[in-house]
XYZ file of C-alpha atoms in Angstrom:
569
model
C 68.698 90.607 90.893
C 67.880 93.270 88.739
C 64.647 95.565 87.920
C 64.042 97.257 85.183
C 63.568 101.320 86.227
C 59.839 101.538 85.147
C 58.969 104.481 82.760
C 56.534 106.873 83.069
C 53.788 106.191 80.469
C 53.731 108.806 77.479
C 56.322 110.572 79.040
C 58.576 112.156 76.875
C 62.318 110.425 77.465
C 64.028 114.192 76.526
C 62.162 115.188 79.826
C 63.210 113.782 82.978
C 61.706 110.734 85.169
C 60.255 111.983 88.949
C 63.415 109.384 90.227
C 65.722 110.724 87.713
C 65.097 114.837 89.041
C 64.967 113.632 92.844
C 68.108 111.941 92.432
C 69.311 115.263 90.553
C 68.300 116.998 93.375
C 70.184 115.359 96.061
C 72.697 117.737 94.490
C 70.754 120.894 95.045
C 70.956 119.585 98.621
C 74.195 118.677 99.581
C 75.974 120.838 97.715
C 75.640 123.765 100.482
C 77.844 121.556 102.521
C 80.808 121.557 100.374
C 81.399 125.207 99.547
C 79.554 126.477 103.337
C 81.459 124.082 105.231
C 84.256 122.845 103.346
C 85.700 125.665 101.124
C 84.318 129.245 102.083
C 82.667 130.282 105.161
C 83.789 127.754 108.296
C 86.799 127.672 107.769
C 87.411 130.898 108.246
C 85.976 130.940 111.150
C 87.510 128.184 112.880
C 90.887 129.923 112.265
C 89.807 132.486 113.807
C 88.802 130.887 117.175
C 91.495 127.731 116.780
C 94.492 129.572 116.382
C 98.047 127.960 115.734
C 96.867 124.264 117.316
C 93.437 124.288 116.176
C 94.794 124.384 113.108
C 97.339 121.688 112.820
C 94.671 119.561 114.311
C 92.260 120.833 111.521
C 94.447 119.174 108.765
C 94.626 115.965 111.051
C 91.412 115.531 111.784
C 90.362 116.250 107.998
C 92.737 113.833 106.498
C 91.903 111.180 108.979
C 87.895 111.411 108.181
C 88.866 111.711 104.304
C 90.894 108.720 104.739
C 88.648 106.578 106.672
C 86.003 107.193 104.035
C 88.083 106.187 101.115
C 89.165 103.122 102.590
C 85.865 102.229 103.758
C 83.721 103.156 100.514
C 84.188 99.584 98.821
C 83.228 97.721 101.894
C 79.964 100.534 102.343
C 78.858 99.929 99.051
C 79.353 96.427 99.400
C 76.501 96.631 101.844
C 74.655 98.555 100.040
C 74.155 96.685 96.910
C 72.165 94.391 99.678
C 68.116 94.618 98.734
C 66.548 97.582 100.286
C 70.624 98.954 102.107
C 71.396 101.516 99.809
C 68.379 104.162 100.766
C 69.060 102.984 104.199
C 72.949 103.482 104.325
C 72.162 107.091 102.271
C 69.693 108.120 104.635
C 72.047 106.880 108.429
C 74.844 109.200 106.727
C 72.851 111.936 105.946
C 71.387 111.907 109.360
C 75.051 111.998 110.995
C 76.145 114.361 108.340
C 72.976 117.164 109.485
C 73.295 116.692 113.044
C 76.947 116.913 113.010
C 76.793 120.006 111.258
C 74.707 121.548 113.516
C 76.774 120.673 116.356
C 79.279 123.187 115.103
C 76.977 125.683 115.478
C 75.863 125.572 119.019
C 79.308 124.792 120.339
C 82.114 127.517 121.345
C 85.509 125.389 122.046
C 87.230 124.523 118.884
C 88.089 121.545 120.207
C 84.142 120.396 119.891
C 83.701 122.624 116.540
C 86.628 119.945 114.746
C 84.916 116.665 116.401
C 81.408 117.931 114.915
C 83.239 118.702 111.648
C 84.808 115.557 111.050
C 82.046 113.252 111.969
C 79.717 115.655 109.116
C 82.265 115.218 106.797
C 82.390 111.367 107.230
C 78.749 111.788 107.069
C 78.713 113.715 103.969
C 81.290 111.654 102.338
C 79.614 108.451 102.805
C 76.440 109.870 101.660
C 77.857 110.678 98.482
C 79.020 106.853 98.107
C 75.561 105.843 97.924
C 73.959 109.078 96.050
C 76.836 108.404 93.308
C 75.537 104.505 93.379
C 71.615 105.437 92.405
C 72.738 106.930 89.504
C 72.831 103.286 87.884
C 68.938 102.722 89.695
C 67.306 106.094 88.345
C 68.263 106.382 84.788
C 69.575 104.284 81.572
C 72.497 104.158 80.205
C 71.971 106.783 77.271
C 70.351 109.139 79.598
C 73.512 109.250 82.400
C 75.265 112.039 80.858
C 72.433 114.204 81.195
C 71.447 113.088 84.085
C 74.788 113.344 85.578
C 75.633 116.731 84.624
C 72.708 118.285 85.442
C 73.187 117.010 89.026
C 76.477 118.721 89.018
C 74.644 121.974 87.707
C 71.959 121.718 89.700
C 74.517 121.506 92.773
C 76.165 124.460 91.573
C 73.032 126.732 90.681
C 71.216 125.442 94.198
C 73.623 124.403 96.670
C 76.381 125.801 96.473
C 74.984 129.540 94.836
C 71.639 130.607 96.426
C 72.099 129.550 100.247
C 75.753 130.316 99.810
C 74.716 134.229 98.873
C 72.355 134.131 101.149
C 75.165 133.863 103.801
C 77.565 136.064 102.655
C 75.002 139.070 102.905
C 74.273 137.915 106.163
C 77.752 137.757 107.084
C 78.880 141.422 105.020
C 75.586 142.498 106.560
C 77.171 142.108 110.222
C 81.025 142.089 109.838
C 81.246 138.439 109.563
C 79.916 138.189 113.541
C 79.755 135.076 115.216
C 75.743 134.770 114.802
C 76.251 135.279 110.994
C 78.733 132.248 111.060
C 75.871 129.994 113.233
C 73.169 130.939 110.397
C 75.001 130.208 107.688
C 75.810 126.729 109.285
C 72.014 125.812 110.337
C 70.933 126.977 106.312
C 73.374 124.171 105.400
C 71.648 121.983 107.840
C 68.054 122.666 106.691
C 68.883 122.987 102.861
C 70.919 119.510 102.916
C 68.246 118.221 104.780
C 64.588 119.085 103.354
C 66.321 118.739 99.251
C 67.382 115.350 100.133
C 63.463 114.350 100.904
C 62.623 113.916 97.532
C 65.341 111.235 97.266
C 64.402 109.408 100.286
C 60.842 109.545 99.027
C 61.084 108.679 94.724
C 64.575 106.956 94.384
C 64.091 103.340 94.878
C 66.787 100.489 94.768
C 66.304 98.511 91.078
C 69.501 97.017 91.067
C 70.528 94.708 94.172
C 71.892 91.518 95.136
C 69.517 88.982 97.518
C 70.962 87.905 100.858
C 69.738 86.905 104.337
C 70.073 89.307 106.501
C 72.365 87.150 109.059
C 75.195 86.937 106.110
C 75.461 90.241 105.422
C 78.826 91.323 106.450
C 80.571 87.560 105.227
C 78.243 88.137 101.421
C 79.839 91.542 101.577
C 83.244 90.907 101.856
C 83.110 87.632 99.665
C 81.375 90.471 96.796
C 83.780 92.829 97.477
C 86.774 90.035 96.323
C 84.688 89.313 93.722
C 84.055 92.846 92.414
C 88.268 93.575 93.015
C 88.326 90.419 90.382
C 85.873 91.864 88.204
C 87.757 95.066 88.126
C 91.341 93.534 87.263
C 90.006 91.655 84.530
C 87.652 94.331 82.577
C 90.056 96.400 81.010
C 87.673 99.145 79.873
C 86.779 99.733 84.378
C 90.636 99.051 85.036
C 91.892 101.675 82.446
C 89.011 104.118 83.004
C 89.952 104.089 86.795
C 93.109 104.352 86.171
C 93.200 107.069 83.717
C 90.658 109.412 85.802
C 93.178 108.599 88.919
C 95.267 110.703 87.244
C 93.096 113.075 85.512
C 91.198 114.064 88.362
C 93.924 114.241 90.478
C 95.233 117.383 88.490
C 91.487 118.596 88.631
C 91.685 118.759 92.092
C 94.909 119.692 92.827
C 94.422 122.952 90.208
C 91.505 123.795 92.846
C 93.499 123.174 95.905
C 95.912 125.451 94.652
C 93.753 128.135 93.244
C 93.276 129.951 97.304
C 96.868 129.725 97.869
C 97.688 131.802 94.301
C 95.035 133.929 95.407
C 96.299 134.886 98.627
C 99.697 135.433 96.799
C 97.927 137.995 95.125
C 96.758 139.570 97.924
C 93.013 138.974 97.671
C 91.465 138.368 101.014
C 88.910 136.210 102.495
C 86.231 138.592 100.385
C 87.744 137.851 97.345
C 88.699 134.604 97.466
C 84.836 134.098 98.000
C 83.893 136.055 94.933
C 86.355 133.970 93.266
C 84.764 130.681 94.323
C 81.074 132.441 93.666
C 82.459 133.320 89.862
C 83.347 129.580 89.250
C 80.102 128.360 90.741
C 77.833 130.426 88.275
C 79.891 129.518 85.544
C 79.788 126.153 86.354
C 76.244 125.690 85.993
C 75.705 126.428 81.977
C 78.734 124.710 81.250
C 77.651 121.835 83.203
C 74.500 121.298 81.519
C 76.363 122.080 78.042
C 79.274 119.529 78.736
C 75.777 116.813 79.337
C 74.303 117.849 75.464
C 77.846 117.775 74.251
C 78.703 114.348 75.214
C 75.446 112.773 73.413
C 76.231 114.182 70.404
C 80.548 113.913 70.281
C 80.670 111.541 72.869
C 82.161 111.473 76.241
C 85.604 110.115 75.873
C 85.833 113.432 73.502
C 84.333 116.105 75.888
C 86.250 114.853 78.246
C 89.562 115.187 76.180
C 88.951 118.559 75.613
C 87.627 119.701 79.354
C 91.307 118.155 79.991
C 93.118 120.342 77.571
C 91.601 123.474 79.472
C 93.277 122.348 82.639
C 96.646 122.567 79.931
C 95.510 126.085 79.790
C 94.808 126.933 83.296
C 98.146 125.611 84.530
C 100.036 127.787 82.183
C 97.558 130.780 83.518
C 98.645 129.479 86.858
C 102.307 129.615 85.800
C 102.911 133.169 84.128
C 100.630 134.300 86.977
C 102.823 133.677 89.643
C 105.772 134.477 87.685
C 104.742 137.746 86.810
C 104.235 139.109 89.930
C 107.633 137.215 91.732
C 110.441 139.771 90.624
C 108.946 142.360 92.664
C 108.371 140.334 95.866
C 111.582 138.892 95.352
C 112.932 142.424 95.325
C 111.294 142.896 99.072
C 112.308 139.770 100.214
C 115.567 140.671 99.514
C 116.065 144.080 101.033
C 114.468 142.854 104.036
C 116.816 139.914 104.378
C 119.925 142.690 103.407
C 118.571 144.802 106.193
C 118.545 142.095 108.953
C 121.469 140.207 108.263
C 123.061 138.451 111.329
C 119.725 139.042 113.169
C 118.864 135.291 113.951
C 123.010 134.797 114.387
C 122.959 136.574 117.716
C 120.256 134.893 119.636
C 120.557 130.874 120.592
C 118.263 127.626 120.708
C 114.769 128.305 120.574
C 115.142 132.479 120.803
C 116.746 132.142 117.655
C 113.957 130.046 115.970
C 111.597 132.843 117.405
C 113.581 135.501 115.431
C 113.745 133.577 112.547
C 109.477 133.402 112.687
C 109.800 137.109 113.130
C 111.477 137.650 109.905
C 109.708 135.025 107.947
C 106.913 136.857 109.359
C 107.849 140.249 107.474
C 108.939 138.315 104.600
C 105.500 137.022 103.994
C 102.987 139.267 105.452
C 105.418 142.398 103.932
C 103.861 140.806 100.153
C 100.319 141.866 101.273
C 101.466 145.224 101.676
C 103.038 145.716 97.993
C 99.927 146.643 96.442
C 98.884 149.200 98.698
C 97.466 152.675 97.709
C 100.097 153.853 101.305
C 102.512 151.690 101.145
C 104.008 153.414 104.845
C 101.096 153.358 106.322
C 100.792 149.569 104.940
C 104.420 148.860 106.405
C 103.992 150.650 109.879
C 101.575 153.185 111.563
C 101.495 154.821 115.002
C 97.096 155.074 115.527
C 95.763 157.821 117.284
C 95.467 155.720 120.819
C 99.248 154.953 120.846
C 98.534 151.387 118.991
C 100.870 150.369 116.538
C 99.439 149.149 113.080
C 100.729 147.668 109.374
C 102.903 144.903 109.005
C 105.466 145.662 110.903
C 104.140 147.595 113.511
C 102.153 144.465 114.099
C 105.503 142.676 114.926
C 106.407 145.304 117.430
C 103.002 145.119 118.930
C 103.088 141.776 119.475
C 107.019 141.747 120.800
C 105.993 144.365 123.045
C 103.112 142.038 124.558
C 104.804 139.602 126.798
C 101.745 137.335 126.999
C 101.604 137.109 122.839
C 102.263 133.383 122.573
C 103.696 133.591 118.502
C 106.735 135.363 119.486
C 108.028 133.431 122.761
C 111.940 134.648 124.151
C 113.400 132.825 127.189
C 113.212 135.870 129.198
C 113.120 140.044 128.780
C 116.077 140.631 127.959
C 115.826 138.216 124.386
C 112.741 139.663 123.954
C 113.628 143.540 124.572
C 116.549 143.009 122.249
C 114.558 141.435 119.368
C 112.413 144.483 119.986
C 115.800 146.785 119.307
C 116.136 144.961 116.003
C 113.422 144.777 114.370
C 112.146 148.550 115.401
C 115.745 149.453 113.795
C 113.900 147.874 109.873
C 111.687 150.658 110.295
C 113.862 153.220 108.359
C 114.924 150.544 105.230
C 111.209 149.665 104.811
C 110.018 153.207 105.202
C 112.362 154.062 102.160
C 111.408 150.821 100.284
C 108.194 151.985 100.490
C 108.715 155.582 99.315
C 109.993 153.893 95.802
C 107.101 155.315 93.718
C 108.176 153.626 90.521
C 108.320 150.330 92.122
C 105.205 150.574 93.732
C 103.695 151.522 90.253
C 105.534 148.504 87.912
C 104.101 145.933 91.116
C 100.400 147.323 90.955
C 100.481 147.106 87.313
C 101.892 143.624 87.828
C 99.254 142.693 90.029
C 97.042 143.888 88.016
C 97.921 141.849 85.200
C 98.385 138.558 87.469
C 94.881 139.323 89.193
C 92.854 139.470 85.919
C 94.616 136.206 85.012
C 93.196 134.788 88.715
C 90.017 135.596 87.531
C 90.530 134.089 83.721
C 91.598 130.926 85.034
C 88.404 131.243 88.128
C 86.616 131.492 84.813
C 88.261 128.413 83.060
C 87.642 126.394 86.002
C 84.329 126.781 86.238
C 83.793 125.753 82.106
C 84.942 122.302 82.534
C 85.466 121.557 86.626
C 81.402 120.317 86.763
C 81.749 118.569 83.463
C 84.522 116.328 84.023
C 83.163 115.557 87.177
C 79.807 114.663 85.641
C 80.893 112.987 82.903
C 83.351 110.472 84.800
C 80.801 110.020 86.681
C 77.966 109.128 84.205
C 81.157 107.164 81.673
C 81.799 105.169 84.724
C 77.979 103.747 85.481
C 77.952 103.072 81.955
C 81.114 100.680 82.068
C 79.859 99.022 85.000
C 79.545 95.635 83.822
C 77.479 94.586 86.743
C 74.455 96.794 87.940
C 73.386 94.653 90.908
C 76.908 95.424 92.389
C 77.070 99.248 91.389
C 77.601 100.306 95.402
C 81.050 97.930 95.301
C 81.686 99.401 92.026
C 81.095 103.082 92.561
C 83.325 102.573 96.331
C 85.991 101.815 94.375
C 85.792 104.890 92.127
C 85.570 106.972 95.500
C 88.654 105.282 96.508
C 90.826 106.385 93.431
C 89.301 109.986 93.722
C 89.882 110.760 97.283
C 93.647 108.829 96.783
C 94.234 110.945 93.203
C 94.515 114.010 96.129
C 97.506 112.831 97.666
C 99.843 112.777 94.658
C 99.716 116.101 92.979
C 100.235 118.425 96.169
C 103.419 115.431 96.560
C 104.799 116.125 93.167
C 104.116 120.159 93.005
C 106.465 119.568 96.436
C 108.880 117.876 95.286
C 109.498 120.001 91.258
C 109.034 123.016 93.487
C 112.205 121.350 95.766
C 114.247 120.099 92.496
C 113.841 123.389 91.055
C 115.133 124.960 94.189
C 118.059 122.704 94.602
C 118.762 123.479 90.981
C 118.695 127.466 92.043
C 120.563 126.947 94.759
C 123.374 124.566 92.440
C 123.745 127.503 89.708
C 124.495 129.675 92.637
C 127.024 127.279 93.895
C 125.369 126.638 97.234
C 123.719 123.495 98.908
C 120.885 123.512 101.434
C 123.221 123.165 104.124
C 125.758 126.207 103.031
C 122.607 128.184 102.379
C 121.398 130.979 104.465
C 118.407 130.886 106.025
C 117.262 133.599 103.766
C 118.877 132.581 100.714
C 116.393 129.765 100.691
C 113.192 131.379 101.180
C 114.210 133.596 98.571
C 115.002 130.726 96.466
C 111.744 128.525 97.259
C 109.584 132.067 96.296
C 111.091 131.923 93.037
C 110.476 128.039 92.420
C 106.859 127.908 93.853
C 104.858 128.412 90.764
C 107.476 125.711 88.968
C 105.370 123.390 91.158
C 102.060 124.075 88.918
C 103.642 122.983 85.758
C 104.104 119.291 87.079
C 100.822 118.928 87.344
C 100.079 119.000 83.815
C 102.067 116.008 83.851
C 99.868 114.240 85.620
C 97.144 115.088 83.005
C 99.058 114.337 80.194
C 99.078 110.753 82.309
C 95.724 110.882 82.250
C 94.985 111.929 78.838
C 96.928 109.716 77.335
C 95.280 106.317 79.708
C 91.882 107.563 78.880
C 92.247 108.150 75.006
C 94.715 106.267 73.892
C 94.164 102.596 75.664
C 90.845 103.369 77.294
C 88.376 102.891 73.478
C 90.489 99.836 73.030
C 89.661 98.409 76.206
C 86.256 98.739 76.020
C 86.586 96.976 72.398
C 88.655 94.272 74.057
């Protein structure tokens, strides 16, 4: 049964309805989460207090929450679509997702930090089923654009901008200290919490289907076959789905990838927080543009053009990482000339142990590339006798026989890995003292950083829109309003699954590429060295990016090529 969203007499319909801007600012609320708790501050922090296991466990317990929500969204929103369930379904989740939350902060093992993260981020999560599903309750179907994007703006501008700042001086302010961390965590808590009021207060269910309350769960589960059936046989919600499957899977895989280009670059924790800070403001105009855009060239053309920046920012992505790779190929290389036959003359798991070692230097050496004293960068002897730079932070840790990264079977493994590596002091000291290298790399980096911040830039024109406007295109297709919780689960489901496959295929060009390296060279991955490989995979990383434009090319051509015939059909 369906009621008709009542309008507010001589109200002007350009200006927005008290449901319509409480809805909107659900996204002022939660927002806070995502880029507090999800992308910038936390973390960071529990890294820092995890270690090694806490973080494998991290990606566990993220992808199991992630995963539980996605394959639980259709059956939530079947509920939901139940008279008066939605508000109530929003409002449990939102409850678990705040008090969760704040369980991270008053809790020192990491062990407790991860349980209180996962159960907020199933609580966010399956918030955002719900939140997504009033869309189709507060506002018409000529006004969802609008409404739509601004939510994304107003999540950018409120959320995820003015308690995130807020933070970061508090943590700059203090060093990043432990009570810095706690604040910024309990502002998520009370911003998520007293924005989403108005919600709970104005938004009201319109659309619904009538059931007793003792067949709930058997009504749900008979809707949700029947919405699955409504799906398959509406080609415009089949092709739409399928299309943005794809679509947005590049869209989030281009943002996945962004922090691990900018750590290739060398930016830090600082930086990569500016970086995420730039793409926020930008987001917000754009947002609200991509919203006026659509009503007068219409979404399905917005959104092919927000699509054909992401064709831009993976070639940014590409000549990026390609720019700077000769020179940290050319490290990579003289450290793997200097320690040749290093791992060769230790056995079992002492050898694996060097080989970490020297992977170690490999990667951590990159960081060092760029800097104003490149010896000092490389290895330093401090005032108190402490050793410091990249390598000297090896030797330190060899020389500390309770260090659990570098474990030897006994003293005398670990006091000849000590011999070795002190002996790589000399070749990187004269690496180092290469002015003319150091100068074509920081004018390399140069280059490759302002491109970081182009594409930072790019992202933030069309990452809200696309969001918004898939969002708003999809309402509008449903063909069923009444059942728009079932409806909107299942476009949860084909976002949170769109994540899996781009990080898979940038995996497996990046691996083809490799092999093909490794083929022209007349080698295999088992005649390879050790070396030889990671040398190889450096140079086919940023391959990787380019395969996911074909993913949006996928996309592209699902959404305009079949998906204005389906809705015709």
């Amino acid at each position: 049964m369906a009621q008709p969203a009542a309008r507010e007499p001589g109200r002007s319909r350009i200006r927005f309805t008290k449901p319509e801007k409480s809805w909107i600012l659900y996204d002022w609320a939660n927002s806070v989460y995502a880029t507090n708790m999800m992308a910038a501050i936390f973390p960071i922090y529990y890294a820092s207090v995890a270690g090694d296991a806490g973080d494998k466990w991290w990606g566990i317990g993220v992808s199991a929450a992630s995963l539980l929500i996605a394959v639980m969204a259709p059956v939530l929103g079947a509920i939901g679509d139940f008279r008066g369930m939605k508000k109530r379904m929003l409002t449990a989740f939102l409850i678990i997702g705040v008090a969760f939350t704040a369980l991270t902060a008053f809790v020192g093992s990491w062990q407790w930090m991860l349980i209180g993260y996962v159960l907020s981020h199933i609580g966010y999560s399956g918030a955002n089923v719900f939140y997504d599903s009033f869309l189709t309750d507060v506002t018409e179907g000529e006004r969802m654009d609008k409404v739509s994007a601004w939510g994304y703006a107003m999540g950018y501008l409120g959320g995820s901008t003015i308690p995130f700042v807020i933070s970061i001086v508090f943590l700059l302010a203090t060093g990043f200290s432990v009570t810095a961390v706690k604040f910024s965590i309990l502002i998520t808590c009370v911003w998520w919490a007293v924005f989403s009021i108005p919600l709970l207060k104005n938004v009201h269910q319109e659309h619904y289907v009538d059931t007793p309350p003792r067949q709930l769960v058997s009504s749900a589960m008979r809707n949700l076959a029947g919405t699955m059936k409504a799906i398959l046989h509406n080609r415009g919600v089949l092709v739409f789905l399928l299309a943005y499957f794809f679509y947005i899977d590049g869209v989030n895989t281009v943002i996945s990838l962004a922090t691990n280009y900018g750590a290739t670059l060398g930016l830090g924790s600082t930086g990569m927080i500016l970086a995420l800070l730039v793409t926020q403001i930008v987001a917000v105009p754009c947002s609200i543009l991509f919203g006026r855009l659509a009503k007068r060239l219409g979404s399905v053309n917005i959104i092919i053009g927000a699509i054909a920046v992401y064709f831009v920012i993976c070639s940014v992505g590409f000549f990026m990482g390609q720019n700077v790779e000769p020179y940290q190929l050319d490290y990579t290389r003289m450290v793997d000339d200097a320690s040749t036959g290093y791992a060769e003359q230790f056995t079992g798991a002492d050898r694996k142990t060097m080989e970490q070692i020297l992977a170690d230097l490999r990667e951590d050496g990159k960081d060092a590339l760029a800097a104003d004293d490149r010896q000092a960068a490389f290895y330093a002897e401090e005032a108190d006798g402490s050793l410091s730079g990249v390598l000297g932070g090896i030797l330190g840790r060899l020389q500390d026989e309770e260090n659990t990264r570098y474990v030897f079977s006994g003293t005398i493994a670990r006091e000849k890995a000590l011999s070795l590596v002190g002996q790589l002091r000399e070749p990187l000291a004269a690496f180092a003292a290469d002015s003319g290298k150091q100068a074509d790399y920081q004018d390399a980096l140069a280059f490759s950083s302002l491109l970081f911040w182009l594409m930072a830039v790019l992202v933030g024109t069309v990452q809200g829109g696309i969001q918004a406007l898939s969002r708003s295109m999809y309402g509008k297709l449903i063909p069923d309003k009444d059942r728009s919780g079932e409806f909107f689960g299942f476009f949860d489901i084909f976002g949170k699954f769109s994540s899996i496959m781009g990080p898979a295929l940038v995996g497996v060009v990046s691996s083809v590429v490799a092999n093909g390296m490794l083929g022209a060279q007349g080698l295999t991955a088992q005649t390879a060295t050790a070396e030889q490989i990671d040398a190889i995979n450096a140079q086919s990383s940023h391959y990787g990016i380019l395969s996911i434009i074909i993913i949006i090319i996928v996309g592209a051509v699902l959404y305009f090529g079949f998906l204005p015939k389906a809705e015709h059909a």
